[in-house]
């Protein structure tokens, strides 16, 4: 009678300006101004998990089989990548990044001090 329309599970893969191991600052939201290291990036969803940023509390019951204590756990929650800005390691300020091609491949650079960012 009616056809079921399935939504695509994955959209196009988005290119992210932050990578695992980068130090970033949060631009907006309840954690505005906090800095942290990027632990994980999910380009399909456009999110990242940043150390010590965007905590949520999870109530857990004790489970002796898994050696799990009960109580309230605090964990990092994913934050949108467009709310993050990279901190340049050479000038120490939040800066936009650009990319250019080199003989080894593409590399990122800071648009304020023109220093290369990352490896």
JSON list of C-alpha atoms in Angstrom, two decimals:
[
{"chain": "A", "resi": 1, "resn": "UNK", "atom": "CA", "xyz": [0.00, 0.00, 0.00]},
{"chain": "A", "resi": 2, "resn": "UNK", "atom": "CA", "xyz": [2.50, 2.59, 1.15]},
{"chain": "A", "resi": 3, "resn": "UNK", "atom": "CA", "xyz": [6.16, 2.32, 0.35]},
{"chain": "A", "resi": 4, "resn": "UNK", "atom": "CA", "xyz": [8.55, 2.78, 3.16]},
{"chain": "A", "resi": 5, "resn": "UNK", "atom": "CA", "xyz": [11.17, 5.39, 2.41]},
{"chain": "A", "resi": 6, "resn": "UNK", "atom": "CA", "xyz": [14.50, 4.55, 3.94]},
{"chain": "A", "resi": 7, "resn": "UNK", "atom": "CA", "xyz": [16.72, 7.42, 4.88]},
{"chain": "A", "resi": 8, "resn": "UNK", "atom": "CA", "xyz": [20.35, 7.02, 3.93]},
{"chain": "A", "resi": 9, "resn": "UNK", "atom": "CA", "xyz": [22.36, 5.91, 6.95]},
{"chain": "A", "resi": 10, "resn": "UNK", "atom": "CA", "xyz": [25.48, 7.79, 5.97]},
{"chain": "A", "resi": 11, "resn": "UNK", "atom": "CA", "xyz": [25.72, 11.13, 4.25]},
{"chain": "A", "resi": 12, "resn": "UNK", "atom": "CA", "xyz": [28.73, 12.53, 2.46]},
{"chain": "A", "resi": 13, "resn": "UNK", "atom": "CA", "xyz": [31.96, 12.40, 4.40]},
{"chain": "A", "resi": 14, "resn": "UNK", "atom": "CA", "xyz": [32.87, 15.90, 5.58]},
{"chain": "A", "resi": 15, "resn": "UNK", "atom": "CA", "xyz": [36.39, 17.24, 5.59]},
{"chain": "A", "resi": 16, "resn": "UNK", "atom": "CA", "xyz": [37.33, 18.38, 9.08]},
{"chain": "A", "resi": 17, "resn": "UNK", "atom": "CA", "xyz": [39.81, 21.11, 9.98]},
{"chain": "A", "resi": 18, "resn": "UNK", "atom": "CA", "xyz": [40.68, 19.43, 13.28]},
{"chain": "A", "resi": 19, "resn": "UNK", "atom": "CA", "xyz": [42.45, 16.11, 13.66]},
{"chain": "A", "resi": 20, "resn": "UNK", "atom": "CA", "xyz": [43.20, 13.72, 16.49]},
{"chain": "A", "resi": 21, "resn": "UNK", "atom": "CA", "xyz": [45.87, 15.13, 18.80]},
{"chain": "A", "resi": 22, "resn": "UNK", "atom": "CA", "xyz": [45.23, 18.82, 17.97]},
{"chain": "A", "resi": 23, "resn": "UNK", "atom": "CA", "xyz": [44.77, 21.35, 20.75]},
{"chain": "A", "resi": 24, "resn": "UNK", "atom": "CA", "xyz": [41.55, 23.30, 20.23]},
{"chain": "A", "resi": 25, "resn": "UNK", "atom": "CA", "xyz": [39.46, 26.00, 21.91]},
{"chain": "A", "resi": 26, "resn": "UNK", "atom": "CA", "xyz": [35.65, 25.97, 22.13]},
{"chain": "A", "resi": 27, "resn": "UNK", "atom": "CA", "xyz": [34.06, 29.01, 20.45]},
{"chain": "A", "resi": 28, "resn": "UNK", "atom": "CA", "xyz": [30.46, 28.78, 21.67]},
{"chain": "A", "resi": 29, "resn": "UNK", "atom": "CA", "xyz": [28.18, 27.01, 24.11]},
{"chain": "A", "resi": 30, "resn": "UNK", "atom": "CA", "xyz": [28.40, 26.26, 27.82]},
{"chain": "A", "resi": 31, "resn": "UNK", "atom": "CA", "xyz": [32.11, 25.35, 27.56]},
{"chain": "A", "resi": 32, "resn": "UNK", "atom": "CA", "xyz": [33.09, 28.51, 25.67]},
{"chain": "A", "resi": 33, "resn": "UNK", "atom": "CA", "xyz": [36.77, 29.38, 26.09]},
{"chain": "A", "resi": 34, "resn": "UNK", "atom": "CA", "xyz": [37.84, 25.94, 27.34]},
{"chain": "A", "resi": 35, "resn": "UNK", "atom": "CA", "xyz": [40.84, 24.30, 25.74]},
{"chain": "A", "resi": 36, "resn": "UNK", "atom": "CA", "xyz": [41.56, 20.63, 25.27]},
{"chain": "A", "resi": 37, "resn": "UNK", "atom": "CA", "xyz": [43.15, 17.96, 23.15]},
{"chain": "A", "resi": 38, "resn": "UNK", "atom": "CA", "xyz": [41.08, 16.19, 20.48]},
{"chain": "A", "resi": 39, "resn": "UNK", "atom": "CA", "xyz": [40.70, 12.53, 21.42]},
{"chain": "A", "resi": 40, "resn": "UNK", "atom": "CA", "xyz": [38.52, 11.33, 18.53]},
{"chain": "A", "resi": 41, "resn": "UNK", "atom": "CA", "xyz": [36.96, 12.79, 15.36]},
{"chain": "A", "resi": 42, "resn": "UNK", "atom": "CA", "xyz": [33.87, 11.49, 13.56]},
{"chain": "A", "resi": 43, "resn": "UNK", "atom": "CA", "xyz": [33.86, 13.09, 10.08]},
{"chain": "A", "resi": 44, "resn": "UNK", "atom": "CA", "xyz": [30.58, 11.45, 9.05]},
{"chain": "A", "resi": 45, "resn": "UNK", "atom": "CA", "xyz": [28.69, 13.22, 11.83]},
{"chain": "A", "resi": 46, "resn": "UNK", "atom": "CA", "xyz": [30.93, 16.30, 11.98]},
{"chain": "A", "resi": 47, "resn": "UNK", "atom": "CA", "xyz": [31.71, 15.84, 15.67]},
{"chain": "A", "resi": 48, "resn": "UNK", "atom": "CA", "xyz": [34.77, 15.45, 17.87]},
{"chain": "A", "resi": 49, "resn": "UNK", "atom": "CA", "xyz": [35.44, 14.37, 21.43]},
{"chain": "A", "resi": 50, "resn": "UNK", "atom": "CA", "xyz": [37.67, 16.85, 23.25]},
{"chain": "A", "resi": 51, "resn": "UNK", "atom": "CA", "xyz": [39.47, 16.18, 26.52]},
{"chain": "A", "resi": 52, "resn": "UNK", "atom": "CA", "xyz": [37.86, 17.88, 29.58]},
{"chain": "A", "resi": 53, "resn": "UNK", "atom": "CA", "xyz": [35.13, 19.54, 27.46]},
{"chain": "A", "resi": 54, "resn": "UNK", "atom": "CA", "xyz": [31.35, 18.92, 27.18]},
{"chain": "A", "resi": 55, "resn": "UNK", "atom": "CA", "xyz": [30.90, 16.53, 30.11]},
{"chain": "A", "resi": 56, "resn": "UNK", "atom": "CA", "xyz": [27.70, 14.66, 30.87]},
{"chain": "A", "resi": 57, "resn": "UNK", "atom": "CA", "xyz": [26.81, 12.65, 33.96]},
{"chain": "A", "resi": 58, "resn": "UNK", "atom": "CA", "xyz": [25.77, 9.02, 33.68]},
{"chain": "A", "resi": 59, "resn": "UNK", "atom": "CA", "xyz": [24.22, 7.14, 36.59]},
{"chain": "A", "resi": 60, "resn": "UNK", "atom": "CA", "xyz": [25.41, 3.53, 36.77]},
{"chain": "A", "resi": 61, "resn": "UNK", "atom": "CA", "xyz": [24.48, 0.54, 38.89]},
{"chain": "A", "resi": 62, "resn": "UNK", "atom": "CA", "xyz": [27.19, -1.67, 40.35]},
{"chain": "A", "resi": 63, "resn": "UNK", "atom": "CA", "xyz": [27.98, -4.78, 38.33]},
{"chain": "A", "resi": 64, "resn": "UNK", "atom": "CA", "xyz": [30.33, -7.18, 40.15]},
{"chain": "A", "resi": 65, "resn": "UNK", "atom": "CA", "xyz": [30.70, -9.44, 37.08]},
{"chain": "A", "resi": 66, "resn": "UNK", "atom": "CA", "xyz": [32.32, -6.60, 35.11]},
{"chain": "A", "resi": 67, "resn": "UNK", "atom": "CA", "xyz": [34.13, -5.16, 38.19]},
{"chain": "A", "resi": 68, "resn": "UNK", "atom": "CA", "xyz": [32.08, -2.00, 37.77]},
{"chain": "A", "resi": 69, "resn": "UNK", "atom": "CA", "xyz": [31.36, 0.32, 40.68]},
{"chain": "A", "resi": 70, "resn": "UNK", "atom": "CA", "xyz": [28.07, 2.11, 40.93]},
{"chain": "A", "resi": 71, "resn": "UNK", "atom": "CA", "xyz": [27.67, 5.85, 41.13]},
{"chain": "A", "resi": 72, "resn": "UNK", "atom": "CA", "xyz": [27.75, 8.88, 38.91]},
{"chain": "A", "resi": 73, "resn": "UNK", "atom": "CA", "xyz": [30.30, 8.84, 36.09]},
{"chain": "A", "resi": 74, "resn": "UNK", "atom": "CA", "xyz": [31.37, 11.92, 34.15]},
{"chain": "A", "resi": 75, "resn": "UNK", "atom": "CA", "xyz": [32.26, 11.37, 30.51]},
{"chain": "A", "resi": 76, "resn": "UNK", "atom": "CA", "xyz": [33.05, 13.55, 27.53]},
{"chain": "A", "resi": 77, "resn": "UNK", "atom": "CA", "xyz": [30.30, 13.96, 24.97]},
{"chain": "A", "resi": 78, "resn": "UNK", "atom": "CA", "xyz": [30.84, 14.73, 21.27]},
{"chain": "A", "resi": 79, "resn": "UNK", "atom": "CA", "xyz": [30.89, 18.40, 20.28]},
{"chain": "A", "resi": 80, "resn": "UNK", "atom": "CA", "xyz": [30.32, 19.83, 16.81]},
{"chain": "A", "resi": 81, "resn": "UNK", "atom": "CA", "xyz": [33.51, 20.53, 14.87]},
{"chain": "A", "resi": 82, "resn": "UNK", "atom": "CA", "xyz": [32.30, 23.96, 13.72]},
{"chain": "A", "resi": 83, "resn": "UNK", "atom": "CA", "xyz": [32.36, 25.10, 17.38]},
{"chain": "A", "resi": 84, "resn": "UNK", "atom": "CA", "xyz": [36.09, 24.34, 17.64]},
{"chain": "A", "resi": 85, "resn": "UNK", "atom": "CA", "xyz": [39.10, 26.32, 16.51]},
{"chain": "A", "resi": 86, "resn": "UNK", "atom": "CA", "xyz": [42.66, 25.08, 16.33]},
{"chain": "A", "resi": 87, "resn": "UNK", "atom": "CA", "xyz": [45.34, 26.59, 18.56]},
{"chain": "A", "resi": 88, "resn": "UNK", "atom": "CA", "xyz": [48.57, 27.14, 16.65]},
{"chain": "A", "resi": 89, "resn": "UNK", "atom": "CA", "xyz": [51.52, 25.48, 18.42]},
{"chain": "A", "resi": 90, "resn": "UNK", "atom": "CA", "xyz": [54.02, 28.14, 17.31]},
{"chain": "A", "resi": 91, "resn": "UNK", "atom": "CA", "xyz": [52.13, 31.38, 18.07]},
{"chain": "A", "resi": 92, "resn": "UNK", "atom": "CA", "xyz": [49.86, 29.91, 20.78]},
{"chain": "A", "resi": 93, "resn": "UNK", "atom": "CA", "xyz": [46.68, 31.64, 19.55]},
{"chain": "A", "resi": 94, "resn": "UNK", "atom": "CA", "xyz": [43.44, 30.36, 18.08]},
{"chain": "A", "resi": 95, "resn": "UNK", "atom": "CA", "xyz": [43.82, 30.66, 14.33]},
{"chain": "A", "resi": 96, "resn": "UNK", "atom": "CA", "xyz": [42.25, 29.57, 11.10]},
{"chain": "A", "resi": 97, "resn": "UNK", "atom": "CA", "xyz": [44.16, 27.04, 9.06]},
{"chain": "A", "resi": 98, "resn": "UNK", "atom": "CA", "xyz": [44.86, 26.64, 5.39]},
{"chain": "A", "resi": 99, "resn": "UNK", "atom": "CA", "xyz": [46.34, 23.79, 3.43]},
{"chain": "A", "resi": 100, "resn": "UNK", "atom": "CA", "xyz": [48.83, 23.59, 0.61]},
{"chain": "A", "resi": 101, "resn": "UNK", "atom": "CA", "xyz": [50.40, 20.79, -1.35]},
{"chain": "A", "resi": 102, "resn": "UNK", "atom": "CA", "xyz": [53.99, 19.78, -0.85]},
{"chain": "A", "resi": 103, "resn": "UNK", "atom": "CA", "xyz": [56.11, 17.01, -2.30]},
{"chain": "A", "resi": 104, "resn": "UNK", "atom": "CA", "xyz": [55.12, 14.68, 0.59]},
{"chain": "A", "resi": 105, "resn": "UNK", "atom": "CA", "xyz": [51.39, 15.48, 0.30]},
{"chain": "A", "resi": 106, "resn": "UNK", "atom": "CA", "xyz": [49.13, 18.14, 1.79]},
{"chain": "A", "resi": 107, "resn": "UNK", "atom": "CA", "xyz": [50.01, 20.02, 4.95]},
{"chain": "A", "resi": 108, "resn": "UNK", "atom": "CA", "xyz": [48.20, 22.53, 7.14]},
{"chain": "A", "resi": 109, "resn": "UNK", "atom": "CA", "xyz": [49.48, 25.96, 8.11]},
{"chain": "A", "resi": 110, "resn": "UNK", "atom": "CA", "xyz": [48.41, 28.74, 10.47]},
{"chain": "A", "resi": 111, "resn": "UNK", "atom": "CA", "xyz": [46.98, 31.75, 8.64]},
{"chain": "A", "resi": 112, "resn": "UNK", "atom": "CA", "xyz": [48.24, 34.17, 11.32]},
{"chain": "A", "resi": 113, "resn": "UNK", "atom": "CA", "xyz": [51.93, 33.25, 11.53]},
{"chain": "A", "resi": 114, "resn": "UNK", "atom": "CA", "xyz": [52.22, 31.07, 8.39]},
{"chain": "A", "resi": 115, "resn": "UNK", "atom": "CA", "xyz": [53.85, 28.29, 10.42]},
{"chain": "A", "resi": 116, "resn": "UNK", "atom": "CA", "xyz": [53.16, 24.66, 9.58]},
{"chain": "A", "resi": 117, "resn": "UNK", "atom": "CA", "xyz": [50.71, 22.90, 11.90]},
{"chain": "A", "resi": 118, "resn": "UNK", "atom": "CA", "xyz": [50.90, 19.21, 12.70]},
{"chain": "A", "resi": 119, "resn": "UNK", "atom": "CA", "xyz": [53.23, 16.67, 11.19]}
]
